[in-house]
Coordinates of C-alpha atoms in Angstrom, one line a residue:
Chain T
X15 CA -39.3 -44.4 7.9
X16 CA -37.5 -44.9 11.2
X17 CA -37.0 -47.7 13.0
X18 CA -40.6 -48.6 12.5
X19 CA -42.6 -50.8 15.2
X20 CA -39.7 -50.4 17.8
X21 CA -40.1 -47.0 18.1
X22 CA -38.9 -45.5 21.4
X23 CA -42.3 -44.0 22.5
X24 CA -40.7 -41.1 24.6
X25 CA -44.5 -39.7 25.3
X26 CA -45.4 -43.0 26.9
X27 CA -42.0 -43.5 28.5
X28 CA -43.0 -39.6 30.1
X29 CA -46.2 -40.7 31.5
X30 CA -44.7 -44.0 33.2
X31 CA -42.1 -41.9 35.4
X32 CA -44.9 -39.5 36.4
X33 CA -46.9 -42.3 37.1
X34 CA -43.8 -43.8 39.4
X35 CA -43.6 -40.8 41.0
X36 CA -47.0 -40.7 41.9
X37 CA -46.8 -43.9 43.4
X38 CA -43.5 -43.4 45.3
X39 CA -45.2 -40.0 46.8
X40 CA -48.6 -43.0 48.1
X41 CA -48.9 -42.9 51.7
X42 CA -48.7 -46.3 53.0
X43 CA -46.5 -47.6 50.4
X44 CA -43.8 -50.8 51.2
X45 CA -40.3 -50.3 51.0
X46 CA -39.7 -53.2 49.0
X47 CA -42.4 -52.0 46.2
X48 CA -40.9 -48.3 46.7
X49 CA -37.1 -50.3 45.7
X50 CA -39.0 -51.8 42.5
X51 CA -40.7 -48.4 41.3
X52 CA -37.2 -46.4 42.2
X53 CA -35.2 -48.9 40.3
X54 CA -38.4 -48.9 37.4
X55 CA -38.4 -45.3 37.5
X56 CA -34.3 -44.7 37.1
X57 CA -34.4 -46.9 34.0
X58 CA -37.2 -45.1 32.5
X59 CA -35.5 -41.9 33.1
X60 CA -31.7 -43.2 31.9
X61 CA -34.0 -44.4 28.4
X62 CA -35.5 -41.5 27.9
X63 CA -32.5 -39.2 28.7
X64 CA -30.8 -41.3 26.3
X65 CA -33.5 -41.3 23.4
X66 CA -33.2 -36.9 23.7
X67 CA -29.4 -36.8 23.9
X68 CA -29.3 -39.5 20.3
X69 CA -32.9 -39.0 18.5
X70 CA -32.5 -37.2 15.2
X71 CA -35.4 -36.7 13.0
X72 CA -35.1 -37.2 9.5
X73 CA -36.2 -33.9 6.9
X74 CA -37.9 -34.9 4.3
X75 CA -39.8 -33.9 1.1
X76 CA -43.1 -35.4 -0.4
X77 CA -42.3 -36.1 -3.3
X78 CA -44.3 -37.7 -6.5
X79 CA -43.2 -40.9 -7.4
X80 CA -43.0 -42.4 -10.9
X81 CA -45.7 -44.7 -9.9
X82 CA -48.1 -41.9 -9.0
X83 CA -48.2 -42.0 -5.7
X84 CA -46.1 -40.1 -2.9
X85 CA -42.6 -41.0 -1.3
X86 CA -40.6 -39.0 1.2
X87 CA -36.9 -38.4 0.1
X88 CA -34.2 -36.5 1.6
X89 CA -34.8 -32.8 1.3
X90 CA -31.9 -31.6 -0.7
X91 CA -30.7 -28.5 1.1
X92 CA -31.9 -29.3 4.7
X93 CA -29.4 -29.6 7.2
X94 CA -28.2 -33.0 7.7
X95 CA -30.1 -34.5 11.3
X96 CA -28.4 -33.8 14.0
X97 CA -25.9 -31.8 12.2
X98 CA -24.7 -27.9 12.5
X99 CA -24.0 -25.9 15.4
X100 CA -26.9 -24.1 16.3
X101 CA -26.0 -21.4 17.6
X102 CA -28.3 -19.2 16.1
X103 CA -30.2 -16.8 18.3
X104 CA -33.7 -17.5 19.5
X105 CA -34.7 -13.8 18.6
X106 CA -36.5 -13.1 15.6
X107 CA -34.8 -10.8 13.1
Chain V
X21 CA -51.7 4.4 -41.5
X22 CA -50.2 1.0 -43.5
X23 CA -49.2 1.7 -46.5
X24 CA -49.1 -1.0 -49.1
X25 CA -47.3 -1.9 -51.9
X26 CA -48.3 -3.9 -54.6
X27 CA -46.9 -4.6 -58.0
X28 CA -49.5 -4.2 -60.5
X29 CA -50.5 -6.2 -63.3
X30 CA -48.4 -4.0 -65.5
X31 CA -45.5 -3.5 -63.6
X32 CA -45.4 -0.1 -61.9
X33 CA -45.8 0.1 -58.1
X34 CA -49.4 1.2 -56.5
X35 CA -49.8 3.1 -53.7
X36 CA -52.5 1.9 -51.4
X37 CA -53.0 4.3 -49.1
X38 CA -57.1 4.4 -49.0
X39 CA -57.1 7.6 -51.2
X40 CA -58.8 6.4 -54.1
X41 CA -60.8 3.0 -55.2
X42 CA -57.8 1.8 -56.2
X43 CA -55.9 2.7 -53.8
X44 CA -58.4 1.1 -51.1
X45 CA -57.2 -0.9 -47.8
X46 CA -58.5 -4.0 -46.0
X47 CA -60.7 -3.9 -43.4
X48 CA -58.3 -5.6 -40.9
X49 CA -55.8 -3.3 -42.4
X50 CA -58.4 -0.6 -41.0
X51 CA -58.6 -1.7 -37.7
X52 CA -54.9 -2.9 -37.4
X53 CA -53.7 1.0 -38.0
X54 CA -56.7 2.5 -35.7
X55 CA -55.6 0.1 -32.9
X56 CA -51.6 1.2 -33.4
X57 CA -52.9 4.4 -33.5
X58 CA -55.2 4.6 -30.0
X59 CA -52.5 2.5 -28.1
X60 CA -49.7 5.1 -29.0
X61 CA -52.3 7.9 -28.4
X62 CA -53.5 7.2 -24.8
X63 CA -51.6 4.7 -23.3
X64 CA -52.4 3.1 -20.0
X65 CA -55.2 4.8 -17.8
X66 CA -57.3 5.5 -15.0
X67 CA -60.8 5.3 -15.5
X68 CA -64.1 5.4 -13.3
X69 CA -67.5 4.2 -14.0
X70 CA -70.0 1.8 -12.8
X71 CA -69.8 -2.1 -14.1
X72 CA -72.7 -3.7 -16.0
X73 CA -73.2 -6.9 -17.2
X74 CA -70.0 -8.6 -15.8
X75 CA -69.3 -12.3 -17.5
X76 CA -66.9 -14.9 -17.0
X77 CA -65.6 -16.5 -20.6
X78 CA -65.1 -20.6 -20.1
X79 CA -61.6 -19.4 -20.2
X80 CA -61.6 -17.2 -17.5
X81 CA -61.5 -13.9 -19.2
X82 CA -63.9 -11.3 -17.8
X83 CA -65.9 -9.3 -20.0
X84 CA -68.5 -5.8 -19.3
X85 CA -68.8 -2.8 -19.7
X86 CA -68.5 0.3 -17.6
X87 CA -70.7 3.1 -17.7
X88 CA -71.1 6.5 -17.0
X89 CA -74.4 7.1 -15.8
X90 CA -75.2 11.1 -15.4
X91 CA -74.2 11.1 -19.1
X92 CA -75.0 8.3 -20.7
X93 CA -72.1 7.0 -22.1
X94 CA -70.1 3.1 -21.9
X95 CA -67.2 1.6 -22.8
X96 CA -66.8 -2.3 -23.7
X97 CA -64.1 -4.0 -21.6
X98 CA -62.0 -7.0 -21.3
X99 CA -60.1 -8.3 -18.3
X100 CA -57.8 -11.3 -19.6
X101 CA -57.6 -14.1 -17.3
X102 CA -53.8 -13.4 -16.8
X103 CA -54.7 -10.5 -15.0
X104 CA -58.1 -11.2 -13.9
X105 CA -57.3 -14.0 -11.8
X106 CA -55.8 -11.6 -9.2
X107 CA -59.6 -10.2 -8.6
X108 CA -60.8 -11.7 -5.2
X109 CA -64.1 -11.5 -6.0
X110 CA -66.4 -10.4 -9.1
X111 CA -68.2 -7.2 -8.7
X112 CA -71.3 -6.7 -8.8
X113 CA -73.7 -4.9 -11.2
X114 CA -73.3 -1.4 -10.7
X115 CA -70.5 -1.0 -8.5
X116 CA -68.6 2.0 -8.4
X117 CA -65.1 1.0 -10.3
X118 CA -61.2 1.9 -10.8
X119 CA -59.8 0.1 -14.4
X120 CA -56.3 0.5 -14.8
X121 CA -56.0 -0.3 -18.7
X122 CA -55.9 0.6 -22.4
X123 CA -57.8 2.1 -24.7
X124 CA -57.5 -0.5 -28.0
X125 CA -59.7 -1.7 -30.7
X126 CA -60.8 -5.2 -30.9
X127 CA -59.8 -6.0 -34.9
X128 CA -61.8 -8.7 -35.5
X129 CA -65.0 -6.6 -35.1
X130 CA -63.7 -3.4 -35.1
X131 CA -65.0 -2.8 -31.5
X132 CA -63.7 0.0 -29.3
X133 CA -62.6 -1.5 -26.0
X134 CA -60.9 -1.2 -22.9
X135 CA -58.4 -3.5 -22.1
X136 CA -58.2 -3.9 -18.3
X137 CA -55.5 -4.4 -16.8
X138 CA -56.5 -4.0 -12.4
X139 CA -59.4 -3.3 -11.3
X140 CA -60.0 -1.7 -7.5
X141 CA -63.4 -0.8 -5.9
X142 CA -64.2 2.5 -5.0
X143 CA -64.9 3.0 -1.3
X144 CA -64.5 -0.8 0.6
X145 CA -62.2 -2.4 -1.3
X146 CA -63.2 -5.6 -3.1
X147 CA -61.0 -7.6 -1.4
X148 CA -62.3 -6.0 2.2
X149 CA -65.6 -7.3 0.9
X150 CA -64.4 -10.8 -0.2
X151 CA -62.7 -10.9 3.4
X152 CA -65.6 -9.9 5.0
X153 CA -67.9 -11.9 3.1
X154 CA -66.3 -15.4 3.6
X155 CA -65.5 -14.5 7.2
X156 CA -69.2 -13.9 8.0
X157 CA -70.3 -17.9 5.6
X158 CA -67.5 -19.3 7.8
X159 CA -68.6 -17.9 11.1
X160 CA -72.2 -19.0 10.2
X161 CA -71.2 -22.3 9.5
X162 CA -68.8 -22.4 13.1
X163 CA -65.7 -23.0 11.6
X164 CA -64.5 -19.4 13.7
X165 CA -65.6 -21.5 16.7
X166 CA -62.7 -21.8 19.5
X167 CA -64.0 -25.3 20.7
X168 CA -63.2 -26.3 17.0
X169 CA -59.4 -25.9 18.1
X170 CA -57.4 -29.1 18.7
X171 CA -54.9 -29.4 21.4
X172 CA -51.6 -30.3 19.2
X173 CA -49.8 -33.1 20.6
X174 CA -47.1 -32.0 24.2
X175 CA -44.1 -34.0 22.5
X176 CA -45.4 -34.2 18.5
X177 CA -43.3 -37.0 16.7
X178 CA -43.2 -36.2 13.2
X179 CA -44.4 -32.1 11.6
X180 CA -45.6 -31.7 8.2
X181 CA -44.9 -28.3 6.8
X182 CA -47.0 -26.9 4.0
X183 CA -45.4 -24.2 2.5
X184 CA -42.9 -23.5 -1.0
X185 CA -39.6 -25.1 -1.1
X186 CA -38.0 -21.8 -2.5
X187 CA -39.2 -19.5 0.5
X188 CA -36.9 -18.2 3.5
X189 CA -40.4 -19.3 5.3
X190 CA -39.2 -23.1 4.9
X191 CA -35.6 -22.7 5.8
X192 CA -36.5 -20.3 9.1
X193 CA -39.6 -23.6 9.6
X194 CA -36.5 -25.9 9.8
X195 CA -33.8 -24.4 11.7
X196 CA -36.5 -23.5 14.5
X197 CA -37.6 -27.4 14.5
X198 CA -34.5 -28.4 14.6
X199 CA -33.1 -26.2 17.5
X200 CA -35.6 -27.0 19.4
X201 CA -36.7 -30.8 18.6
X202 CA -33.8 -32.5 16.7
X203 CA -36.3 -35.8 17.4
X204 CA -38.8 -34.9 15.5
X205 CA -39.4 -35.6 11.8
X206 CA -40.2 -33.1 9.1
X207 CA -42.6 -34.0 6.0
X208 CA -42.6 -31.3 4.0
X209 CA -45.2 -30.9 1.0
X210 CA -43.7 -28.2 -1.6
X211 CA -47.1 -25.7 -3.1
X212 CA -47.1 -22.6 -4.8
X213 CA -47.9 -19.9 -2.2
X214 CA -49.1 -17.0 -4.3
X215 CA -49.9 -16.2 -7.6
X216 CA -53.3 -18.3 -9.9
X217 CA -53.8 -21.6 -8.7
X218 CA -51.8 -21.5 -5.4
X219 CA -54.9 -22.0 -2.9
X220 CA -55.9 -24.7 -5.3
X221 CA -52.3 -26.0 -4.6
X222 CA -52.5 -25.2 -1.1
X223 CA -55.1 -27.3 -0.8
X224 CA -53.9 -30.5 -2.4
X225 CA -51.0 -30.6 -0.3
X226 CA -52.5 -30.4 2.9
X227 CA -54.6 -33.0 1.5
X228 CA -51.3 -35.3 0.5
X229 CA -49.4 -34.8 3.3
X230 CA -52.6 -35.9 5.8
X231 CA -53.3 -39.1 3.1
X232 CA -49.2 -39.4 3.4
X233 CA -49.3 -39.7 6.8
X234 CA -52.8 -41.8 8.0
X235 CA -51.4 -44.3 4.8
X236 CA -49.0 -45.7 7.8
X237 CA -48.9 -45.7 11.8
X238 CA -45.4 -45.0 11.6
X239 CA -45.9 -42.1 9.2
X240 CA -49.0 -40.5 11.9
X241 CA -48.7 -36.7 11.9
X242 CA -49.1 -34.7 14.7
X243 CA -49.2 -31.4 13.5
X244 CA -48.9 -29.2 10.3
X245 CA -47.1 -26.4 9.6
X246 CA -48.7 -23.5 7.0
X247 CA -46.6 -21.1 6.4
X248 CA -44.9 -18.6 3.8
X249 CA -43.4 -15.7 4.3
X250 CA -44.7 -11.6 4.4
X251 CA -45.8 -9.8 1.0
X252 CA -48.5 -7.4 -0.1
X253 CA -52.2 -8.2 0.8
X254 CA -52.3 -9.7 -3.1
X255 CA -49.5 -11.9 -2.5
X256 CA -51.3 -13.6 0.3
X257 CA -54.4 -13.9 -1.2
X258 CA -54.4 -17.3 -1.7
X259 CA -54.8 -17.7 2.0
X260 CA -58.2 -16.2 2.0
X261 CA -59.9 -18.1 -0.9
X262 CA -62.3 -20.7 0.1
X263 CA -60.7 -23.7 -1.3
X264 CA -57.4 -23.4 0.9
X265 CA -59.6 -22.2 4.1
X266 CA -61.9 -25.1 3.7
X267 CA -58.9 -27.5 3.5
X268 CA -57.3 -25.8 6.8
X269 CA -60.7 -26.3 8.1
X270 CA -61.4 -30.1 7.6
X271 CA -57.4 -31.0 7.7
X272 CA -57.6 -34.4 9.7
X273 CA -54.2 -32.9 11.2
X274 CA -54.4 -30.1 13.5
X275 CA -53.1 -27.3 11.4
X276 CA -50.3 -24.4 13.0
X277 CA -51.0 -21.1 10.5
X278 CA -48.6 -18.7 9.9
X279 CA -48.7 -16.4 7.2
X280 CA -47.4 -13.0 6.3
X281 CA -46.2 -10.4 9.7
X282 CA -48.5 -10.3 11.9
X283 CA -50.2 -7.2 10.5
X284 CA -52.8 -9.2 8.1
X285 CA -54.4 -12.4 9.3
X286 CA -55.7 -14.3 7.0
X287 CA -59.2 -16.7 7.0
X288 CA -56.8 -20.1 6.7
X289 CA -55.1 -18.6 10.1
X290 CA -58.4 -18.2 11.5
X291 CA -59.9 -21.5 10.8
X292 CA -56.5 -22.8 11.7
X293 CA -56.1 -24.8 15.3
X294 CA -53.5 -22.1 16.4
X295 CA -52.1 -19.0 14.6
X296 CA -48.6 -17.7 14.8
X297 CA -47.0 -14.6 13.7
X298 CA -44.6 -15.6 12.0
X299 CA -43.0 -19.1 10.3
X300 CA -41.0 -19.4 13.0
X301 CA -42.9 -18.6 15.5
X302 CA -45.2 -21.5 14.5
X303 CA -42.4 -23.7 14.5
X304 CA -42.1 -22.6 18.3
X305 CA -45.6 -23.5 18.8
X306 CA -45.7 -26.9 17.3
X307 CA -42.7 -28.7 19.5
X308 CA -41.5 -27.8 23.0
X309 CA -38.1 -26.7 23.1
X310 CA -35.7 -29.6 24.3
X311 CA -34.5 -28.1 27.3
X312 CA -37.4 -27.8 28.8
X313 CA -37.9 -31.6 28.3
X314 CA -35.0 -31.9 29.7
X315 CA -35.5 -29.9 32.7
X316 CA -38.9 -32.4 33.3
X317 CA -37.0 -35.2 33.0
X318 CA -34.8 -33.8 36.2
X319 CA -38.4 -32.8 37.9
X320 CA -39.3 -36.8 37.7
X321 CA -36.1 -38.1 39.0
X322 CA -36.3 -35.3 41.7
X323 CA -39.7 -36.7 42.7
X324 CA -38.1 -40.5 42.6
X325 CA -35.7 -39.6 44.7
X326 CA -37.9 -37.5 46.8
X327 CA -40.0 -40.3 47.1
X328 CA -37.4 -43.3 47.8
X329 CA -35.9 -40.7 50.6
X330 CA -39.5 -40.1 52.4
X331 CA -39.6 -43.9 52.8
X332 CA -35.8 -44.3 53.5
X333 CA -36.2 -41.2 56.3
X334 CA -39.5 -42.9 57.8
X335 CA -38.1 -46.4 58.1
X336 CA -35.2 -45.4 59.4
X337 CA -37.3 -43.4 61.8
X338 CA -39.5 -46.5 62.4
X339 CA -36.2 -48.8 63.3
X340 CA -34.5 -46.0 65.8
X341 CA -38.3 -46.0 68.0
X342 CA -37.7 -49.8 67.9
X343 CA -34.1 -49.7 69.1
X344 CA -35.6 -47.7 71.8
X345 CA -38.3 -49.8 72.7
X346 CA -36.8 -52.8 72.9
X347 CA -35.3 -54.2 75.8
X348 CA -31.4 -54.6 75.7
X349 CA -31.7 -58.4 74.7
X350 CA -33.6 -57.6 71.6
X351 CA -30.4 -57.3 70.1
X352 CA -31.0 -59.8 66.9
X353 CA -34.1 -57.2 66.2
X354 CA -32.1 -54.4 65.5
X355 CA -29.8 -56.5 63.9
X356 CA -32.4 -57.3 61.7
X357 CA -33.9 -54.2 61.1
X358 CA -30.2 -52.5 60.6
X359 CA -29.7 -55.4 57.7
X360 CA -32.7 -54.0 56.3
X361 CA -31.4 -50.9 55.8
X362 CA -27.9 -52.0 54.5
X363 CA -29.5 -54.1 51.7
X364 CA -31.2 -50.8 51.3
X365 CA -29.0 -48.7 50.9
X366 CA -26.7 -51.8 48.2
X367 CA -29.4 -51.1 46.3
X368 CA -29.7 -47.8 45.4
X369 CA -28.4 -47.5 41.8
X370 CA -25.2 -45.2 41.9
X371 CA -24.7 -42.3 40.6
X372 CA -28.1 -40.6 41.9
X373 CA -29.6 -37.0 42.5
X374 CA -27.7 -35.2 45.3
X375 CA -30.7 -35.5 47.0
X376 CA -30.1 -39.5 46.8
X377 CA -26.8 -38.9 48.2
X378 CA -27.9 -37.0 51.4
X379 CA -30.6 -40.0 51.8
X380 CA -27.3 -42.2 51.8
X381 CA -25.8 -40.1 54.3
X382 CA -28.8 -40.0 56.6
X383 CA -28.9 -43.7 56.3
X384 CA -24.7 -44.0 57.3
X385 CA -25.5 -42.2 59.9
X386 CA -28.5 -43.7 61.0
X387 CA -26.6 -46.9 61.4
X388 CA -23.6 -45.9 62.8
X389 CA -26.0 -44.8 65.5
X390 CA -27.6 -48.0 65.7
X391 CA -24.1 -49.6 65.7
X392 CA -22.8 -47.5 69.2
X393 CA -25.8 -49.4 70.6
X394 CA -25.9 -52.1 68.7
X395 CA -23.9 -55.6 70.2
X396 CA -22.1 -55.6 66.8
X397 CA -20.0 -53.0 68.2
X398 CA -18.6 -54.6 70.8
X399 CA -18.2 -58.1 68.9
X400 CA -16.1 -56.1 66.5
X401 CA -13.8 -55.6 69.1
X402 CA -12.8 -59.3 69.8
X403 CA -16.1 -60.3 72.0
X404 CA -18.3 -62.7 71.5
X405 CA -22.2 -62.2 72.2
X406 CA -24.4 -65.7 72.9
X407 CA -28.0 -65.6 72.6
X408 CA -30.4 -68.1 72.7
X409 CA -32.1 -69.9 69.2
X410 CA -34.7 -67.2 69.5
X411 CA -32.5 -64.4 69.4
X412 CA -32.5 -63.1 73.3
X413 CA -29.2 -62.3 74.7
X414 CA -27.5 -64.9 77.4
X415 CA -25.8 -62.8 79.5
X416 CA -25.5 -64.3 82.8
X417 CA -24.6 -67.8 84.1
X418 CA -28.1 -68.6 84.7
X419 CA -29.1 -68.2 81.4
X420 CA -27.9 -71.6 80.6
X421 CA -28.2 -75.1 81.4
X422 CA -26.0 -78.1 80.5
X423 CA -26.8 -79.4 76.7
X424 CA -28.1 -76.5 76.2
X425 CA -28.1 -75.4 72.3
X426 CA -26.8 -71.5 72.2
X427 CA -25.4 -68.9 69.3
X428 CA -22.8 -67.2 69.4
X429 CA -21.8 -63.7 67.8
X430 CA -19.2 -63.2 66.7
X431 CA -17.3 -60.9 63.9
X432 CA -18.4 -62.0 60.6
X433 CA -21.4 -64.3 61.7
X434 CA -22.6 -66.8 64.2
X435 CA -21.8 -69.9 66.1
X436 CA -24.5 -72.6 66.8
X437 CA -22.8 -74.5 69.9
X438 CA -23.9 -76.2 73.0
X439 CA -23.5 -76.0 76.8
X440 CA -21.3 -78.9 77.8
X441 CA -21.0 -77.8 81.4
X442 CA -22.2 -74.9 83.4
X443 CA -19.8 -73.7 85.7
X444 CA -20.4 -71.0 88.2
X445 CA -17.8 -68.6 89.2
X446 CA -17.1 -69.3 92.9
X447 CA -17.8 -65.9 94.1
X448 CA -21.2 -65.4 91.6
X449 CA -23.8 -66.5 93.8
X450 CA -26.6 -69.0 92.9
X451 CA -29.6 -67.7 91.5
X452 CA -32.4 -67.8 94.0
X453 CA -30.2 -69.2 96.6
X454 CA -30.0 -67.1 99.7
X455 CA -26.2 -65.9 100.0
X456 CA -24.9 -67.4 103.1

């Protein structure tokens, strides 16, 4: 699977910069804690603009195994992650 | 009729053509000819009647009769599994049928039979009536319920798709999933999707995939694709038996349907969590299309920056009413307050919103206008400003003593010093001392 327990959790990453924002917009708010969330929030937001721009999702098959049990390979025929230009249109035929 | 030839005890050939005792045939040699016989005679047909005593063999052939009640007449027929299978439903006793099939003669007992090949209801069609039927035991139970429907996840991780690995519905799944979330990882579970068996296979891998992905946290499905491709209302009948609705109904996954065009909806779509009318279209429904993550992303570094600038804009606002309220010897206040600012301003990370940029702007000119008043101003020039160790401005003689401990301003920084003598310009008079 992918990088496993280090996952980049983008949905959690998401509710962290709305939760900044949220803060920044409290009334009554010091400057020096507004510096720390701003500065919090622009990481946040260079990560997960990052994670989009480079995250590419495996496609996989189920698949038995000789053992009897299941394992996910490669799905022959899929387009490689990441890969193509697609350019197709967003219409359906 | 078979005609056999045998070579007789004494040599000469003997016709047996069931002319004479001698010449008499086997019974399966009988029923062999009057089988050839009816097949080449009538073919396949049409024909109506009402069904009687319908039974399932252990191997899944169907066997009654059909009758024709206003004149008393019935014909034994069979309904090999291999055809049968396609029936969505027995009918019942009595029922007004259409066989599509043969007229033959079962050998081993010399029967006359039918051998069906379809079978349709007159009036609603059986499969209308399965529909219906199996709609109404999965309303009753709630399974039709809206508040049954799961939310599927706003940025879903990993997609199963259920659906067969030789269908355009898989490759059209993909491209969509792609386009839209390259992040996101597809499971997909091959099943037959028509054809015997294929809602028992639907089934089992909806079942897998879900096992698959609970067996591991970083395996966690957030949604699952069902899909194949348009065909005729037989072709998609899999997606109205009970075993694959059940298994759309209890999948521990939420569960995006999509099967045929649009015209026909299945039971699995309408157990399903959501329903799409076509394969791609439920690939649009189970991921949100990248841009438009993107486009949020630029909506919270909008509101940062919206939100670093209100506070910029008010303490700058706070400084300039202090600049104006304090005396002119409050000098080291403003000072203060300006550094403040500057530190500020260092930092902001580069590279910001354009909205960030006008805050930077604001804030340039905020203390350019605090510099025109500001003593920094004029120590830039070459002058030197003293003030005292608390920060008021000395300007006049009087202001000091001898030893006296002063600052001075100056470009770049400061000067502790001390008064070593206090000298008077002969024309300033002394303070408090009446001028002569």
């Amino acid at each position: 699977m992918s990088e496993s327990s280090k996952e980049f959790e983008f949905e959690t990453a998401i509710r962290e910069l709305e939760r900044i924002v949220a803060r920044l917009d409290r009334e009554g708010i010091g400057l020096d804690e507004a510096i720390a969330l701003f500065e919090q929030g622009i990481e946040r937001l260079g990560e997960a603009r990052r994670w989009l721009d480079t995250a590419s999702g495996r496609v996989e098959e189920l698949i038995a195994s000789s053992t009897g049990g299941l394992e996910a390979m490669p799905l022959e025929g899929a387009e490689a992650p990441g890969g193509g230009s697609e350019d197709r249109t967003e219409d359906e035929p | 009729m078979n005609v056999t030839r045998q070579a007789s005890l004494f040599g000469a050939a003997e016709v047996r053509d069931g002319r004479s005792p001698e010449g008499a045939i086997t019974v399966s040699d009988l029923n062999e000819a009057a089988r050839g016989t009816l097949e080449k005679r009538f073919g396949d047909l049409w024909v109506r009647g009402e069904v009687t005593n319908w039974t399932r063999s252990s191997a899944g052939h169907r066997y009654f009769s059909l009758r024709d009640q206003e004149r008393d007449a019935s014909v034994a027929c069979v309904f090999f599994r291999g055809d049968a299978w396609r029936l969505p439903m027995d009918p019942e006793d009595g029922m007004e049928v259409f066989v599509h099939g043969r007229p033959t003669l079962y050998a081993r007992q010399g029967r006359f039979q039918l051998r069906v090949r379809a079978l349709e209801t007159a009036g609603e069609g059986l499969w209308r009536i399965a529909f219906e039927r199996l709609r109404r035991k999965l309303a009753a139970e709630g399974l039709l319920d809206p508040e049954r429907k799961r939310a599927l996840p706003e940025f879903p991780r990993r997609v199963g798709v259920v659906t067969s690995r030789k269908g355009a519905a898989l490759q059209d799944i993909i491209t969509v999933l792609r386009r839209r979330a390259p992040w996101v990882e597809i499971v997909v579970r091959h099943c037959r999707v028509q054809g015997e068996g294929a809602a028992a296979e639907v089934r089992a891998a909806l079942q897998r995939l879900a096992d698959w992905g609970a067996s591991d946290p970083n395996r966690t499905l957030d949604a699952i694709i069902l899909s194949r491709g348009g065909g005729s209302m037989e072709d998609l009948w899999c997606f109205n038996e009970e075993t694959a609705v059940r298994a759309v109904a209890t999948s521990p996954v939420p569960v995006i349907c999509a099967v045929g065009h649009e015209v026909d909806v299945t039971l699995c779509e309408l157990v399903a969590d959501l329903r799409a009318p076509t394969p791609s279209a439920a690939a649009e429904l189970a991921v949100p299309d990248i841009r438009h993550v993107r486009a949020s992303l630029d909506t919270a570094g909008r509101g940062l920056a919206r939100g670093l600038r209100r506070l910029i804009v008010r303490g700058s606002d706070r400084v300039e009413a202090l600049a104006q309220r304090l005396p002119a010897s409050a000098g080291h206040a403003r000072d203060v307050a300006k550094l403040r600012l500057d530190t500020m301003a260092a930092r902001l990370p580069a590279g910001m919103e354009r909205v960030l940029a006008r805050s930077r702007a604001r804030l340039a000119e905020l203390a350019a206008s605090l510099d025109a008043r500001s003593p920094l101003a004029t120590v830039a020039r070459g002058y030197a400003v003293a003030t005292d160790v608390e920060g008021r401005r000395l300007t006049r003689i009087d202001d000091f003593a001898p030893s006296q401990r002063f600052r001075l301003r100056v470009a770049g920084g400061q000067v502790a010093a001390t008064a070593d003598a206090v000298e008077r310009d002969a024309a300033e008079p002394h303070a408090g001392e009446p001028d002569a």
